[in-house]
Amino acid sequence: MAKLDGRVAVVTGASRGIGRAIAIKLASLGARVVVNYRSNRTAAEDVLRVIHNLGGEAVAVQADVSIFDDAQKLIQTTLDRFEKIDILVNNAGTTRDTLLVRMSEEDWDIVLNTNLKGAFNCTKATLRPMIKLRYGRIVSISSIAGIAGNAGQANYTAAKAGLIGFTKAVAKEVGSRNITVNAVAPGYIPTDLSSGIPPELIAKGMDMTPLGHPGTTEDIANAVAFLVSDEASYITGQVLAVDGGLTM
């Protein structure tokens, strides 16, 4: 895989799960990584230790990306430390699963604000520095739920589908500035975020997955690493499903 030497990457929600794997992968390829976290400083510092043990460079920055000023602070802190930003991975996400008839307004707002507005906040804050640099790689972590829908996740599905539309619109806006914007849509990946899925639903999903097994956080990190590399310089506005064939 192409090296990312000299690149500066911001990964939101990078203290655990998919974000953690992405941060470690990008650092292993030579990128200097900003590990964003909302509340779990201990977990973020563990990611830093892994990266430092690999010989990489990384810093942890606390910010709730659903809050516009926090997202601005995250990007400005990156610029103050590294003087540029080449790569943004919008990964921060949360769930509040329940059937729509039981879903509260708070359940809806929290999920939309973190998963979708967070990507808006961070991308908006990042675009001017990338335009000035005339280079950028933006990848948002969507979900197969955003492609096919998922019962009990109307809020999450709406947010992840929104990320797909957001990706395509922004890709058209900034393509002339040598900035690519893509999305990765994971299938079932065992993480803390997916730990509440009932086992019978997981089994049903695996029965419908041609490869017949769950993916790993590293599978998603590898896809992101490709999309942010120069090898993917002619790919933009795309949604890459990493799902074992489930949405085929």
JSON list of C-alpha atoms in Angstrom, two decimals:
[
{"chain": "A", "resi": 1, "resn": "MET", "atom": "CA", "xyz": [0.00, 0.00, 0.00]},
{"chain": "A", "resi": 2, "resn": "ALA", "atom": "CA", "xyz": [1.16, 3.53, -0.79]},
{"chain": "A", "resi": 3, "resn": "LYS", "atom": "CA", "xyz": [3.02, 5.38, 1.90]},
{"chain": "A", "resi": 4, "resn": "LEU", "atom": "CA", "xyz": [1.57, 8.49, 3.53]},
{"chain": "A", "resi": 5, "resn": "ASP", "atom": "CA", "xyz": [4.88, 10.06, 4.55]},
{"chain": "A", "resi": 6, "resn": "GLY", "atom": "CA", "xyz": [4.51, 13.78, 5.13]},
{"chain": "A", "resi": 7, "resn": "ARG", "atom": "CA", "xyz": [0.72, 13.67, 5.31]},
{"chain": "A", "resi": 8, "resn": "VAL", "atom": "CA", "xyz": [-1.28, 15.01, 8.25]},
{"chain": "A", "resi": 9, "resn": "ALA", "atom": "CA", "xyz": [-4.50, 13.16, 9.09]},
{"chain": "A", "resi": 10, "resn": "VAL", "atom": "CA", "xyz": [-7.38, 13.91, 11.45]},
{"chain": "A", "resi": 11, "resn": "VAL", "atom": "CA", "xyz": [-9.50, 10.94, 12.49]},
{"chain": "A", "resi": 12, "resn": "THR", "atom": "CA", "xyz": [-12.64, 11.74, 14.47]},
{"chain": "A", "resi": 13, "resn": "GLY", "atom": "CA", "xyz": [-13.89, 9.31, 17.08]},
{"chain": "A", "resi": 14, "resn": "ALA", "atom": "CA", "xyz": [-10.50, 7.61, 17.02]},
{"chain": "A", "resi": 15, "resn": "SER", "atom": "CA", "xyz": [-10.28, 6.34, 20.58]},
{"chain": "A", "resi": 16, "resn": "ARG", "atom": "CA", "xyz": [-11.99, 3.02, 19.89]},
{"chain": "A", "resi": 17, "resn": "GLY", "atom": "CA", "xyz": [-13.35, 0.64, 17.28]},
{"chain": "A", "resi": 18, "resn": "ILE", "atom": "CA", "xyz": [-13.09, 1.53, 13.61]},
{"chain": "A", "resi": 19, "resn": "GLY", "atom": "CA", "xyz": [-11.63, 4.98, 14.29]},
{"chain": "A", "resi": 20, "resn": "ARG", "atom": "CA", "xyz": [-8.86, 3.48, 16.40]},
{"chain": "A", "resi": 21, "resn": "ALA", "atom": "CA", "xyz": [-7.94, 1.02, 13.65]},
{"chain": "A", "resi": 22, "resn": "ILE", "atom": "CA", "xyz": [-7.93, 3.81, 11.04]},
{"chain": "A", "resi": 23, "resn": "ALA", "atom": "CA", "xyz": [-5.68, 6.05, 13.13]},
{"chain": "A", "resi": 24, "resn": "ILE", "atom": "CA", "xyz": [-3.19, 3.23, 13.71]},
{"chain": "A", "resi": 25, "resn": "LYS", "atom": "CA", "xyz": [-3.22, 2.21, 10.04]},
{"chain": "A", "resi": 26, "resn": "LEU", "atom": "CA", "xyz": [-2.60, 5.72, 8.73]},
{"chain": "A", "resi": 27, "resn": "ALA", "atom": "CA", "xyz": [0.18, 6.23, 11.25]},
{"chain": "A", "resi": 28, "resn": "SER", "atom": "CA", "xyz": [1.79, 2.93, 10.25]},
{"chain": "A", "resi": 29, "resn": "LEU", "atom": "CA", "xyz": [1.94, 4.26, 6.67]},
{"chain": "A", "resi": 30, "resn": "GLY", "atom": "CA", "xyz": [3.77, 7.39, 7.79]},
{"chain": "A", "resi": 31, "resn": "ALA", "atom": "CA", "xyz": [1.01, 9.93, 8.38]},
{"chain": "A", "resi": 32, "resn": "ARG", "atom": "CA", "xyz": [1.10, 12.21, 11.41]},
{"chain": "A", "resi": 33, "resn": "VAL", "atom": "CA", "xyz": [-2.26, 11.57, 13.05]},
{"chain": "A", "resi": 34, "resn": "VAL", "atom": "CA", "xyz": [-4.57, 13.65, 15.21]},
{"chain": "A", "resi": 35, "resn": "VAL", "atom": "CA", "xyz": [-6.56, 11.22, 17.36]},
{"chain": "A", "resi": 36, "resn": "ASN", "atom": "CA", "xyz": [-9.84, 12.92, 18.16]},
{"chain": "A", "resi": 37, "resn": "TYR", "atom": "CA", "xyz": [-11.95, 11.74, 21.09]},
{"chain": "A", "resi": 38, "resn": "ARG", "atom": "CA", "xyz": [-15.02, 13.09, 22.85]},
{"chain": "A", "resi": 39, "resn": "SER", "atom": "CA", "xyz": [-14.68, 11.85, 26.43]},
{"chain": "A", "resi": 40, "resn": "ASN", "atom": "CA", "xyz": [-12.44, 8.79, 26.82]},
{"chain": "A", "resi": 41, "resn": "ARG", "atom": "CA", "xyz": [-8.97, 10.28, 27.29]},
{"chain": "A", "resi": 42, "resn": "THR", "atom": "CA", "xyz": [-7.57, 6.98, 28.57]},
{"chain": "A", "resi": 43, "resn": "ALA", "atom": "CA", "xyz": [-8.59, 5.12, 25.41]},
{"chain": "A", "resi": 44, "resn": "ALA", "atom": "CA", "xyz": [-7.17, 7.90, 23.22]},
{"chain": "A", "resi": 45, "resn": "GLU", "atom": "CA", "xyz": [-3.85, 7.74, 25.06]},
{"chain": "A", "resi": 46, "resn": "ASP", "atom": "CA", "xyz": [-3.76, 4.00, 24.47]},
{"chain": "A", "resi": 47, "resn": "VAL", "atom": "CA", "xyz": [-4.06, 4.66, 20.72]},
{"chain": "A", "resi": 48, "resn": "LEU", "atom": "CA", "xyz": [-1.15, 7.10, 21.01]},
{"chain": "A", "resi": 49, "resn": "ARG", "atom": "CA", "xyz": [0.95, 4.46, 22.76]},
{"chain": "A", "resi": 50, "resn": "VAL", "atom": "CA", "xyz": [0.33, 1.96, 19.98]},
{"chain": "A", "resi": 51, "resn": "ILE", "atom": "CA", "xyz": [1.25, 4.53, 17.33]},
{"chain": "A", "resi": 52, "resn": "HIS", "atom": "CA", "xyz": [4.36, 5.66, 19.17]},
{"chain": "A", "resi": 53, "resn": "ASN", "atom": "CA", "xyz": [5.46, 2.05, 19.60]},
{"chain": "A", "resi": 54, "resn": "LEU", "atom": "CA", "xyz": [5.20, 1.71, 15.81]},
{"chain": "A", "resi": 55, "resn": "GLY", "atom": "CA", "xyz": [7.52, 4.67, 15.46]},
{"chain": "A", "resi": 56, "resn": "GLY", "atom": "CA", "xyz": [4.72, 6.99, 14.37]},
{"chain": "A", "resi": 57, "resn": "GLU", "atom": "CA", "xyz": [3.72, 10.48, 15.42]},
{"chain": "A", "resi": 58, "resn": "ALA", "atom": "CA", "xyz": [0.31, 11.30, 16.87]},
{"chain": "A", "resi": 59, "resn": "VAL", "atom": "CA", "xyz": [-1.45, 13.64, 19.25]},
{"chain": "A", "resi": 60, "resn": "ALA", "atom": "CA", "xyz": [-4.82, 13.34, 20.98]},
{"chain": "A", "resi": 61, "resn": "VAL", "atom": "CA", "xyz": [-7.29, 16.22, 20.80]},
{"chain": "A", "resi": 62, "resn": "GLN", "atom": "CA", "xyz": [-10.54, 16.32, 22.75]},
{"chain": "A", "resi": 63, "resn": "ALA", "atom": "CA", "xyz": [-13.53, 17.68, 20.86]},
{"chain": "A", "resi": 64, "resn": "ASP", "atom": "CA", "xyz": [-17.22, 16.90, 20.54]},
{"chain": "A", "resi": 65, "resn": "VAL", "atom": "CA", "xyz": [-17.54, 17.18, 16.76]},
{"chain": "A", "resi": 66, "resn": "SER", "atom": "CA", "xyz": [-21.32, 17.56, 16.96]},
{"chain": "A", "resi": 67, "resn": "ILE", "atom": "CA", "xyz": [-20.60, 21.06, 18.33]},
{"chain": "A", "resi": 68, "resn": "PHE", "atom": "CA", "xyz": [-19.44, 23.45, 15.60]},
{"chain": "A", "resi": 69, "resn": "ASP", "atom": "CA", "xyz": [-17.00, 25.39, 17.80]},
{"chain": "A", "resi": 70, "resn": "ASP", "atom": "CA", "xyz": [-15.41, 22.14, 19.03]},
{"chain": "A", "resi": 71, "resn": "ALA", "atom": "CA", "xyz": [-14.92, 20.96, 15.45]},
{"chain": "A", "resi": 72, "resn": "GLN", "atom": "CA", "xyz": [-13.32, 24.31, 14.57]},
{"chain": "A", "resi": 73, "resn": "LYS", "atom": "CA", "xyz": [-11.03, 23.95, 17.57]},
{"chain": "A", "resi": 74, "resn": "LEU", "atom": "CA", "xyz": [-10.03, 20.44, 16.48]},
{"chain": "A", "resi": 75, "resn": "ILE", "atom": "CA", "xyz": [-9.01, 21.60, 13.02]},
{"chain": "A", "resi": 76, "resn": "GLN", "atom": "CA", "xyz": [-7.30, 24.76, 14.28]},
{"chain": "A", "resi": 77, "resn": "THR", "atom": "CA", "xyz": [-5.32, 22.75, 16.83]},
{"chain": "A", "resi": 78, "resn": "THR", "atom": "CA", "xyz": [-4.19, 20.49, 13.98]},
{"chain": "A", "resi": 79, "resn": "LEU", "atom": "CA", "xyz": [-3.09, 23.49, 11.92]},
{"chain": "A", "resi": 80, "resn": "ASP", "atom": "CA", "xyz": [-1.27, 25.04, 14.88]},
{"chain": "A", "resi": 81, "resn": "ARG", "atom": "CA", "xyz": [0.62, 21.81, 15.49]},
{"chain": "A", "resi": 82, "resn": "PHE", "atom": "CA", "xyz": [1.30, 20.56, 11.95]},
{"chain": "A", "resi": 83, "resn": "GLU", "atom": "CA", "xyz": [0.66, 23.67, 9.77]},
{"chain": "A", "resi": 84, "resn": "LYS", "atom": "CA", "xyz": [-1.61, 21.80, 7.37]},
{"chain": "A", "resi": 85, "resn": "ILE", "atom": "CA", "xyz": [-4.20, 19.07, 7.05]},
{"chain": "A", "resi": 86, "resn": "ASP", "atom": "CA", "xyz": [-4.13, 16.59, 4.17]},
{"chain": "A", "resi": 87, "resn": "ILE", "atom": "CA", "xyz": [-6.59, 13.93, 5.31]},
{"chain": "A", "resi": 88, "resn": "LEU", "atom": "CA", "xyz": [-9.88, 14.06, 7.20]},
{"chain": "A", "resi": 89, "resn": "VAL", "atom": "CA", "xyz": [-11.70, 10.90, 8.25]},
{"chain": "A", "resi": 90, "resn": "ASN", "atom": "CA", "xyz": [-15.21, 11.58, 9.53]},
{"chain": "A", "resi": 91, "resn": "ASN", "atom": "CA", "xyz": [-15.67, 8.51, 11.71]},
{"chain": "A", "resi": 92, "resn": "ALA", "atom": "CA", "xyz": [-17.29, 9.75, 14.94]},
{"chain": "A", "resi": 93, "resn": "GLY", "atom": "CA", "xyz": [-20.62, 8.07, 15.45]},
{"chain": "A", "resi": 94, "resn": "THR", "atom": "CA", "xyz": [-23.17, 6.84, 17.93]},
{"chain": "A", "resi": 95, "resn": "THR", "atom": "CA", "xyz": [-26.40, 4.84, 18.02]},
{"chain": "A", "resi": 96, "resn": "ARG", "atom": "CA", "xyz": [-29.72, 5.06, 19.86]},
{"chain": "A", "resi": 97, "resn": "ASP", "atom": "CA", "xyz": [-31.52, 2.05, 18.42]},
{"chain": "A", "resi": 98, "resn": "THR", "atom": "CA", "xyz": [-35.26, 1.61, 18.82]},
{"chain": "A", "resi": 99, "resn": "LEU", "atom": "CA", "xyz": [-38.34, 1.34, 16.63]},
{"chain": "A", "resi": 100, "resn": "LEU", "atom": "CA", "xyz": [-39.53, 4.68, 15.27]},
{"chain": "A", "resi": 101, "resn": "VAL", "atom": "CA", "xyz": [-42.80, 4.54, 17.23]},
{"chain": "A", "resi": 102, "resn": "ARG", "atom": "CA", "xyz": [-40.72, 4.47, 20.42]},
{"chain": "A", "resi": 103, "resn": "MET", "atom": "CA", "xyz": [-37.95, 6.83, 19.29]},
{"chain": "A", "resi": 104, "resn": "SER", "atom": "CA", "xyz": [-37.66, 10.07, 21.24]},
{"chain": "A", "resi": 105, "resn": "GLU", "atom": "CA", "xyz": [-36.70, 13.38, 19.72]},
{"chain": "A", "resi": 106, "resn": "GLU", "atom": "CA", "xyz": [-33.51, 13.19, 21.77]},
{"chain": "A", "resi": 107, "resn": "ASP", "atom": "CA", "xyz": [-32.69, 9.76, 20.27]},
{"chain": "A", "resi": 108, "resn": "TRP", "atom": "CA", "xyz": [-33.05, 11.29, 16.80]},
{"chain": "A", "resi": 109, "resn": "ASP", "atom": "CA", "xyz": [-31.11, 14.49, 17.51]},
{"chain": "A", "resi": 110, "resn": "ILE", "atom": "CA", "xyz": [-28.13, 12.86, 19.23]},
{"chain": "A", "resi": 111, "resn": "VAL", "atom": "CA", "xyz": [-27.56, 10.42, 16.38]},
{"chain": "A", "resi": 112, "resn": "LEU", "atom": "CA", "xyz": [-28.05, 12.97, 13.58]},
{"chain": "A", "resi": 113, "resn": "ASN", "atom": "CA", "xyz": [-25.88, 15.55, 15.34]},
{"chain": "A", "resi": 114, "resn": "THR", "atom": "CA", "xyz": [-22.97, 13.19, 15.91]},
{"chain": "A", "resi": 115, "resn": "ASN", "atom": "CA", "xyz": [-23.03, 11.10, 12.73]},
{"chain": "A", "resi": 116, "resn": "LEU", "atom": "CA", "xyz": [-24.09, 13.70, 10.17]},
{"chain": "A", "resi": 117, "resn": "LYS", "atom": "CA", "xyz": [-23.70, 17.19, 11.58]},
{"chain": "A", "resi": 118, "resn": "GLY", "atom": "CA", "xyz": [-20.30, 16.19, 12.97]},
{"chain": "A", "resi": 119, "resn": "ALA", "atom": "CA", "xyz": [-19.14, 15.41, 9.43]},
{"chain": "A", "resi": 120, "resn": "PHE", "atom": "CA", "xyz": [-20.52, 18.76, 8.22]},
{"chain": "A", "resi": 121, "resn": "ASN", "atom": "CA", "xyz": [-18.77, 20.62, 11.04]},
{"chain": "A", "resi": 122, "resn": "CYS", "atom": "CA", "xyz": [-15.37, 19.01, 10.49]},
{"chain": "A", "resi": 123, "resn": "THR", "atom": "CA", "xyz": [-15.50, 19.08, 6.70]},
{"chain": "A", "resi": 124, "resn": "LYS", "atom": "CA", "xyz": [-16.49, 22.74, 6.61]},
{"chain": "A", "resi": 125, "resn": "ALA", "atom": "CA", "xyz": [-13.65, 23.63, 8.98]},
{"chain": "A", "resi": 126, "resn": "THR", "atom": "CA", "xyz": [-11.17, 21.63, 6.90]},
{"chain": "A", "resi": 127, "resn": "LEU", "atom": "CA", "xyz": [-12.03, 22.78, 3.38]},
{"chain": "A", "resi": 128, "resn": "ARG", "atom": "CA", "xyz": [-10.38, 26.21, 3.39]},
{"chain": "A", "resi": 129, "resn": "PRO", "atom": "CA", "xyz": [-6.99, 24.85, 4.50]},
{"chain": "A", "resi": 130, "resn": "MET", "atom": "CA", "xyz": [-7.26, 22.05, 1.93]},
{"chain": "A", "resi": 131, "resn": "ILE", "atom": "CA", "xyz": [-8.25, 24.49, -0.84]},
{"chain": "A", "resi": 132, "resn": "LYS", "atom": "CA", "xyz": [-5.27, 26.66, 0.07]},
{"chain": "A", "resi": 133, "resn": "LEU", "atom": "CA", "xyz": [-3.06, 23.57, -0.08]},
{"chain": "A", "resi": 134, "resn": "ARG", "atom": "CA", "xyz": [-4.73, 22.45, -3.32]},
{"chain": "A", "resi": 135, "resn": "TYR", "atom": "CA", "xyz": [-4.77, 18.93, -1.94]},
{"chain": "A", "resi": 136, "resn": "GLY", "atom": "CA", "xyz": [-7.12, 16.94, 0.24]},
{"chain": "A", "resi": 137, "resn": "ARG", "atom": "CA", "xyz": [-8.55, 13.52, 0.99]},
{"chain": "A", "resi": 138, "resn": "ILE", "atom": "CA", "xyz": [-11.85, 13.32, 2.86]},
{"chain": "A", "resi": 139, "resn": "VAL", "atom": "CA", "xyz": [-13.44, 9.99, 3.78]},
{"chain": "A", "resi": 140, "resn": "SER", "atom": "CA", "xyz": [-16.64, 9.61, 5.79]},
{"chain": "A", "resi": 141, "resn": "ILE", "atom": "CA", "xyz": [-17.62, 6.36, 7.44]},
{"chain": "A", "resi": 142, "resn": "SER", "atom": "CA", "xyz": [-21.18, 5.60, 6.39]},
{"chain": "A", "resi": 143, "resn": "SER", "atom": "CA", "xyz": [-22.82, 2.18, 6.76]},
{"chain": "A", "resi": 144, "resn": "ILE", "atom": "CA", "xyz": [-24.68, -0.40, 4.74]},
{"chain": "A", "resi": 145, "resn": "ALA", "atom": "CA", "xyz": [-27.65, 0.78, 6.80]},
{"chain": "A", "resi": 146, "resn": "GLY", "atom": "CA", "xyz": [-27.41, 4.00, 4.82]},
{"chain": "A", "resi": 147, "resn": "ILE", "atom": "CA", "xyz": [-27.66, 2.00, 1.59]},
{"chain": "A", "resi": 148, "resn": "ALA", "atom": "CA", "xyz": [-30.26, -0.64, 2.44]},
{"chain": "A", "resi": 149, "resn": "GLY", "atom": "CA", "xyz": [-31.95, 0.64, 5.62]},
{"chain": "A", "resi": 150, "resn": "ASN", "atom": "CA", "xyz": [-32.19, -1.18, 8.91]},
{"chain": "A", "resi": 151, "resn": "ALA", "atom": "CA", "xyz": [-35.27, -1.68, 11.09]},
{"chain": "A", "resi": 152, "resn": "GLY", "atom": "CA", "xyz": [-34.88, -0.13, 14.52]},
{"chain": "A", "resi": 153, "resn": "GLN", "atom": "CA", "xyz": [-32.32, 2.36, 13.24]},
{"chain": "A", "resi": 154, "resn": "ALA", "atom": "CA", "xyz": [-34.31, 5.07, 11.48]},
{"chain": "A", "resi": 155, "resn": "ASN", "atom": "CA", "xyz": [-32.09, 7.75, 13.03]},
{"chain": "A", "resi": 156, "resn": "TYR", "atom": "CA", "xyz": [-28.79, 5.98, 12.29]},
{"chain": "A", "resi": 157, "resn": "THR", "atom": "CA", "xyz": [-29.92, 5.01, 8.78]},
{"chain": "A", "resi": 158, "resn": "ALA", "atom": "CA", "xyz": [-30.98, 8.57, 8.01]},
{"chain": "A", "resi": 159, "resn": "ALA", "atom": "CA", "xyz": [-27.65, 9.91, 9.20]},
{"chain": "A", "resi": 160, "resn": "LYS", "atom": "CA", "xyz": [-25.59, 7.36, 7.27]},
{"chain": "A", "resi": 161, "resn": "ALA", "atom": "CA", "xyz": [-27.66, 7.86, 4.11]},
{"chain": "A", "resi": 162, "resn": "GLY", "atom": "CA", "xyz": [-27.20, 11.59, 4.60]},
{"chain": "A", "resi": 163, "resn": "LEU", "atom": "CA", "xyz": [-23.43, 11.08, 4.67]},
{"chain": "A", "resi": 164, "resn": "ILE", "atom": "CA", "xyz": [-23.61, 9.43, 1.26]},
{"chain": "A", "resi": 165, "resn": "GLY", "atom": "CA", "xyz": [-25.47, 12.40, -0.24]},
{"chain": "A", "resi": 166, "resn": "PHE", "atom": "CA", "xyz": [-23.14, 14.80, 1.57]},
{"chain": "A", "resi": 167, "resn": "THR", "atom": "CA", "xyz": [-20.12, 12.98, 0.15]},
{"chain": "A", "resi": 168, "resn": "LYS", "atom": "CA", "xyz": [-21.36, 13.24, -3.43]},
{"chain": "A", "resi": 169, "resn": "ALA", "atom": "CA", "xyz": [-22.31, 16.91, -3.15]},
{"chain": "A", "resi": 170, "resn": "VAL", "atom": "CA", "xyz": [-19.01, 17.99, -1.60]},
{"chain": "A", "resi": 171, "resn": "ALA", "atom": "CA", "xyz": [-17.03, 15.87, -4.09]},
{"chain": "A", "resi": 172, "resn": "LYS", "atom": "CA", "xyz": [-18.62, 17.90, -6.92]},
{"chain": "A", "resi": 173, "resn": "GLU", "atom": "CA", "xyz": [-17.88, 21.19, -5.16]},
{"chain": "A", "resi": 174, "resn": "VAL", "atom": "CA", "xyz": [-14.17, 20.67, -4.52]},
{"chain": "A", "resi": 175, "resn": "GLY", "atom": "CA", "xyz": [-12.97, 18.26, -7.20]},
{"chain": "A", "resi": 176, "resn": "SER", "atom": "CA", "xyz": [-11.39, 21.10, -9.18]},
{"chain": "A", "resi": 177, "resn": "ARG", "atom": "CA", "xyz": [-9.18, 21.87, -6.16]},
{"chain": "A", "resi": 178, "resn": "ASN", "atom": "CA", "xyz": [-7.60, 18.41, -6.15]},
{"chain": "A", "resi": 179, "resn": "ILE", "atom": "CA", "xyz": [-9.67, 17.33, -3.16]},
{"chain": "A", "resi": 180, "resn": "THR", "atom": "CA", "xyz": [-11.35, 13.92, -3.26]},
{"chain": "A", "resi": 181, "resn": "VAL", "atom": "CA", "xyz": [-14.35, 13.06, -1.10]},
{"chain": "A", "resi": 182, "resn": "ASN", "atom": "CA", "xyz": [-15.47, 9.47, -0.64]},
{"chain": "A", "resi": 183, "resn": "ALA", "atom": "CA", "xyz": [-17.32, 7.25, 1.81]},
{"chain": "A", "resi": 184, "resn": "VAL", "atom": "CA", "xyz": [-16.83, 3.75, 3.17]},
{"chain": "A", "resi": 185, "resn": "ALA", "atom": "CA", "xyz": [-19.91, 1.74, 4.12]},
{"chain": "A", "resi": 186, "resn": "PRO", "atom": "CA", "xyz": [-19.03, -1.06, 6.56]},
{"chain": "A", "resi": 187, "resn": "GLY", "atom": "CA", "xyz": [-21.12, -4.17, 6.99]},
{"chain": "A", "resi": 188, "resn": "TYR", "atom": "CA", "xyz": [-21.21, -5.94, 10.34]},
{"chain": "A", "resi": 189, "resn": "ILE", "atom": "CA", "xyz": [-17.98, -5.14, 12.20]},
{"chain": "A", "resi": 190, "resn": "PRO", "atom": "CA", "xyz": [-17.81, -6.29, 15.84]},
{"chain": "A", "resi": 191, "resn": "THR", "atom": "CA", "xyz": [-17.05, -3.18, 17.95]},
{"chain": "A", "resi": 192, "resn": "ASP", "atom": "CA", "xyz": [-18.33, -1.55, 21.14]},
{"chain": "A", "resi": 193, "resn": "LEU", "atom": "CA", "xyz": [-20.84, 0.36, 19.00]},
{"chain": "A", "resi": 194, "resn": "SER", "atom": "CA", "xyz": [-22.31, -2.82, 17.53]},
{"chain": "A", "resi": 195, "resn": "SER", "atom": "CA", "xyz": [-22.20, -4.85, 20.75]},
{"chain": "A", "resi": 196, "resn": "GLY", "atom": "CA", "xyz": [-25.91, -4.30, 21.42]},
{"chain": "A", "resi": 197, "resn": "ILE", "atom": "CA", "xyz": [-27.08, -6.04, 18.24]},
{"chain": "A", "resi": 198, "resn": "PRO", "atom": "CA", "xyz": [-29.03, -9.20, 19.19]},
{"chain": "A", "resi": 199, "resn": "PRO", "atom": "CA", "xyz": [-27.15, -12.42, 18.31]},
{"chain": "A", "resi": 200, "resn": "GLU", "atom": "CA", "xyz": [-30.06, -13.70, 16.21]},
{"chain": "A", "resi": 201, "resn": "LEU", "atom": "CA", "xyz": [-29.86, -10.61, 13.99]},
{"chain": "A", "resi": 202, "resn": "ILE", "atom": "CA", "xyz": [-26.12, -11.06, 13.59]},
{"chain": "A", "resi": 203, "resn": "ALA", "atom": "CA", "xyz": [-26.64, -14.70, 12.60]},
{"chain": "A", "resi": 204, "resn": "LYS", "atom": "CA", "xyz": [-29.30, -13.68, 10.08]},
{"chain": "A", "resi": 205, "resn": "GLY", "atom": "CA", "xyz": [-26.95, -11.09, 8.62]},
{"chain": "A", "resi": 206, "resn": "MET", "atom": "CA", "xyz": [-24.15, -13.62, 8.27]},
{"chain": "A", "resi": 207, "resn": "ASP", "atom": "CA", "xyz": [-26.52, -16.00, 6.47]},
{"chain": "A", "resi": 208, "resn": "MET", "atom": "CA", "xyz": [-27.12, -13.24, 3.93]},
{"chain": "A", "resi": 209, "resn": "THR", "atom": "CA", "xyz": [-23.41, -12.36, 3.60]},
{"chain": "A", "resi": 210, "resn": "PRO", "atom": "CA", "xyz": [-21.70, -14.24, 0.74]},
{"chain": "A", "resi": 211, "resn": "LEU", "atom": "CA", "xyz": [-18.37, -14.34, 2.58]},
{"chain": "A", "resi": 212, "resn": "GLY", "atom": "CA", "xyz": [-20.20, -15.72, 5.61]},
{"chain": "A", "resi": 213, "resn": "HIS", "atom": "CA", "xyz": [-18.34, -13.97, 8.41]},
{"chain": "A", "resi": 214, "resn": "PRO", "atom": "CA", "xyz": [-18.07, -10.54, 10.06]},
{"chain": "A", "resi": 215, "resn": "GLY", "atom": "CA", "xyz": [-15.49, -8.02, 8.97]},
{"chain": "A", "resi": 216, "resn": "THR", "atom": "CA", "xyz": [-12.80, -6.51, 11.14]},
{"chain": "A", "resi": 217, "resn": "THR", "atom": "CA", "xyz": [-11.91, -2.94, 12.00]},
{"chain": "A", "resi": 218, "resn": "GLU", "atom": "CA", "xyz": [-8.72, -3.49, 10.02]},
{"chain": "A", "resi": 219, "resn": "ASP", "atom": "CA", "xyz": [-10.79, -4.25, 6.90]},
{"chain": "A", "resi": 220, "resn": "ILE", "atom": "CA", "xyz": [-12.30, -0.79, 7.14]},
{"chain": "A", "resi": 221, "resn": "ALA", "atom": "CA", "xyz": [-8.96, 0.84, 7.94]},
{"chain": "A", "resi": 222, "resn": "ASN", "atom": "CA", "xyz": [-7.41, -0.74, 4.85]},
{"chain": "A", "resi": 223, "resn": "ALA", "atom": "CA", "xyz": [-10.19, 0.65, 2.64]},
{"chain": "A", "resi": 224, "resn": "VAL", "atom": "CA", "xyz": [-9.76, 4.12, 4.11]},
{"chain": "A", "resi": 225, "resn": "ALA", "atom": "CA", "xyz": [-5.98, 3.95, 3.71]},
{"chain": "A", "resi": 226, "resn": "PHE", "atom": "CA", "xyz": [-6.43, 3.23, 0.01]},
{"chain": "A", "resi": 227, "resn": "LEU", "atom": "CA", "xyz": [-8.92, 6.06, -0.53]},
{"chain": "A", "resi": 228, "resn": "VAL", "atom": "CA", "xyz": [-6.66, 8.63, 1.15]},
{"chain": "A", "resi": 229, "resn": "SER", "atom": "CA", "xyz": [-3.59, 7.53, -0.80]},
{"chain": "A", "resi": 230, "resn": "ASP", "atom": "CA", "xyz": [-2.33, 8.93, -4.09]},
{"chain": "A", "resi": 231, "resn": "GLU", "atom": "CA", "xyz": [-3.21, 5.59, -5.64]},
{"chain": "A", "resi": 232, "resn": "ALA", "atom": "CA", "xyz": [-6.87, 6.66, -5.36]},
{"chain": "A", "resi": 233, "resn": "SER", "atom": "CA", "xyz": [-6.32, 10.15, -6.81]},
{"chain": "A", "resi": 234, "resn": "TYR", "atom": "CA", "xyz": [-8.91, 9.61, -9.58]},
{"chain": "A", "resi": 235, "resn": "ILE", "atom": "CA", "xyz": [-11.63, 8.28, -7.28]},
{"chain": "A", "resi": 236, "resn": "THR", "atom": "CA", "xyz": [-14.13, 10.74, -5.82]},
{"chain": "A", "resi": 237, "resn": "GLY", "atom": "CA", "xyz": [-17.81, 10.84, -4.90]},
{"chain": "A", "resi": 238, "resn": "GLN", "atom": "CA", "xyz": [-17.87, 7.08, -4.40]},
{"chain": "A", "resi": 239, "resn": "VAL", "atom": "CA", "xyz": [-19.25, 4.80, -1.69]},
{"chain": "A", "resi": 240, "resn": "LEU", "atom": "CA", "xyz": [-17.17, 1.68, -1.08]},
{"chain": "A", "resi": 241, "resn": "ALA", "atom": "CA", "xyz": [-19.14, -1.05, 0.69]},
{"chain": "A", "resi": 242, "resn": "VAL", "atom": "CA", "xyz": [-16.88, -3.21, 2.83]},
{"chain": "A", "resi": 243, "resn": "ASP", "atom": "CA", "xyz": [-19.51, -5.73, 3.80]},
{"chain": "A", "resi": 244, "resn": "GLY", "atom": "CA", "xyz": [-18.58, -9.22, 2.61]},
{"chain": "A", "resi": 245, "resn": "GLY", "atom": "CA", "xyz": [-21.03, -8.84, -0.27]},
{"chain": "A", "resi": 246, "resn": "LEU", "atom": "CA", "xyz": [-24.12, -8.24, 1.88]},
{"chain": "A", "resi": 247, "resn": "THR", "atom": "CA", "xyz": [-25.49, -5.33, -0.19]},
{"chain": "A", "resi": 248, "resn": "MET", "atom": "CA", "xyz": [-24.49, -6.82, -3.54]}
]
